[in-house]
Coordinates of C-alpha atoms in Angstrom, one line a residue:
X1 CA 3.4 -26.0 3.0
X2 CA 0.7 -24.3 5.1
X3 CA 0.5 -22.3 8.3
X4 CA -0.4 -25.4 10.3
X5 CA 2.8 -27.1 9.3
X6 CA 4.8 -24.1 10.3
X7 CA 3.1 -23.9 13.7
X8 CA 3.8 -27.6 14.2
X9 CA 7.5 -26.9 13.9
X10 CA 7.8 -23.6 15.6
X11 CA 5.1 -23.9 18.3
X12 CA 2.0 -22.0 19.0
X13 CA 3.2 -19.8 21.8
X14 CA 2.1 -16.1 21.3
X15 CA 3.3 -13.2 23.4
X16 CA 0.2 -11.1 24.3
X17 CA -0.6 -8.0 26.3
X18 CA -3.9 -6.4 27.5
X19 CA -5.0 -3.1 26.0
X20 CA -4.3 -1.3 29.3
X21 CA -0.6 -2.0 29.7
X22 CA 1.7 0.9 28.9
X23 CA 3.8 1.3 25.8
X24 CA 6.9 1.0 27.9
X25 CA 5.7 -2.3 29.3
X26 CA 5.2 -3.6 25.7
X27 CA 8.6 -2.2 24.6
X28 CA 10.3 -4.0 27.6
X29 CA 8.5 -7.3 26.7
X30 CA 9.6 -7.0 23.1
X31 CA 13.2 -6.5 24.1
X32 CA 13.2 -9.2 26.7
X33 CA 11.7 -11.8 24.3
X34 CA 13.6 -10.5 21.3
X35 CA 10.5 -10.4 19.2
X36 CA 9.1 -7.7 16.8
X37 CA 5.4 -7.6 17.7
X38 CA 2.9 -8.5 20.4
X39 CA -0.8 -9.4 19.9
X40 CA -3.1 -7.3 22.1
X41 CA -6.0 -9.4 23.4
X42 CA -9.3 -8.4 25.0
X43 CA -10.9 -9.7 28.1
X44 CA -12.3 -12.7 26.4
X45 CA -9.0 -13.6 24.7
X46 CA -10.1 -12.1 21.3
X47 CA -7.5 -10.3 19.1
X48 CA -8.0 -6.6 19.9
X49 CA -4.9 -5.3 18.1
X50 CA -1.3 -5.7 17.4
X51 CA 1.7 -3.6 18.3
X52 CA 5.1 -3.7 16.7
X53 CA 8.5 -2.1 17.1
X54 CA 7.6 0.1 14.2
X55 CA 4.4 1.3 16.0
X56 CA 6.5 2.2 19.0
X57 CA 9.1 4.1 17.0
X58 CA 6.3 6.0 15.2
X59 CA 4.7 6.9 18.6
X60 CA 8.0 8.1 20.0
X61 CA 8.6 10.2 16.9
X62 CA 5.2 11.9 17.1
X63 CA 4.7 12.1 20.9
X64 CA 8.2 12.0 22.4
X65 CA 9.2 9.9 25.4
X66 CA 6.0 10.7 27.4
X67 CA 4.1 8.5 25.0
X68 CA 5.6 5.5 26.7
X69 CA 3.2 6.0 29.7
X70 CA 0.1 5.8 27.4
X71 CA -1.9 2.6 27.2
X72 CA -1.1 0.3 24.3
X73 CA -4.7 0.6 23.2
X74 CA -4.0 4.2 22.0
X75 CA -1.2 3.1 19.8
X76 CA -1.9 -0.4 18.5
X77 CA -3.2 -1.3 15.1
X78 CA -6.8 -2.2 15.6
X79 CA -7.6 -3.5 12.1
X80 CA -5.6 -6.7 12.5
X81 CA -5.1 -8.8 9.4
X82 CA -5.0 -12.5 10.4
X83 CA -4.4 -15.8 8.7
X84 CA -5.7 -19.3 9.1
X85 CA -3.9 -22.6 9.5
X86 CA -5.0 -23.6 6.0
X87 CA -3.3 -20.6 4.3
X88 CA -0.3 -21.5 2.2
X89 CA 3.2 -20.1 2.3
X90 CA 2.6 -18.4 -1.1
X91 CA -0.6 -16.8 0.2
X92 CA 1.3 -15.5 3.3
X93 CA 4.2 -14.1 1.2
X94 CA 1.8 -12.3 -1.1
X95 CA -0.2 -10.9 1.8
X96 CA 2.8 -9.8 3.8
X97 CA 4.5 -8.2 0.7
X98 CA 1.3 -6.4 -0.5
X99 CA 0.3 -5.1 2.9
X100 CA 3.9 -4.4 4.1
X101 CA 3.8 -6.1 7.5
X102 CA 5.9 -8.7 9.2
X103 CA 3.6 -10.5 11.6
X104 CA 0.3 -12.4 11.1
X105 CA -1.7 -13.7 14.0
X106 CA -3.2 -17.1 13.3
X107 CA -6.9 -17.4 14.2
X108 CA -9.1 -20.5 14.3
X109 CA -12.8 -20.1 15.2
X110 CA -12.1 -16.6 16.5
X111 CA -9.4 -17.9 18.9
X112 CA -5.7 -16.9 18.7
X113 CA -3.7 -20.1 18.0
X114 CA -0.3 -18.8 16.9
X115 CA 1.6 -16.1 15.1
X116 CA 3.7 -16.2 11.9
X117 CA 6.5 -13.8 11.2
X118 CA 8.1 -13.0 7.9
X119 CA 11.2 -14.8 9.2
X120 CA 9.1 -18.0 9.6
X121 CA 7.8 -17.7 6.1
X122 CA 11.3 -17.1 4.6
X123 CA 12.9 -19.9 6.6
X124 CA 10.3 -22.4 5.4
X125 CA 10.3 -21.1 1.8
X126 CA 14.1 -21.5 1.6
X127 CA 13.7 -25.1 3.0
X128 CA 11.2 -25.9 0.3
X129 CA 13.3 -24.5 -2.4
X130 CA 16.4 -26.4 -1.2
X131 CA 14.4 -29.6 -1.0
X132 CA 13.2 -29.2 -4.6
X133 CA 16.7 -28.4 -5.8
X134 CA 18.1 -31.5 -4.1
X135 CA 15.3 -33.7 -5.6
X136 CA 16.0 -32.2 -9.0
X137 CA 19.8 -32.9 -8.7
X138 CA 19.1 -36.5 -7.6
X139 CA 16.7 -37.0 -10.5
X140 CA 19.3 -35.7 -13.0
X141 CA 22.1 -37.6 -11.5
X142 CA 20.2 -40.9 -11.5
X143 CA 18.6 -40.6 -14.9

């Protein structure tokens, strides 16, 4: 299974924010949508950064509650690792595990086309394993 197949099932909607919104605005959006990260996009729609719950906690720890009035551009991760629709589940698992992050924006021809979370990867991996186990049981039973 690859990223395109996951996006076909889950959809391509991505919650985004501009670099100028405050950290509090992002925190409120994360809470309202019950998600763990927001992709920050520039004026032309390009991926400018990503901000996660972890980033907000780190900012609060270092700067106290007044950091919530700062623009997200000061806190976001600027070196965003992305994936492509052709990437496989195994590639995503390896990348997310090695780099220790939980969200991967999906980019095609420099355009943001989706986002994959570790939850998406685990859900689809479990489904693949269950399907293989079922096929194996049926093969053994009918042999």
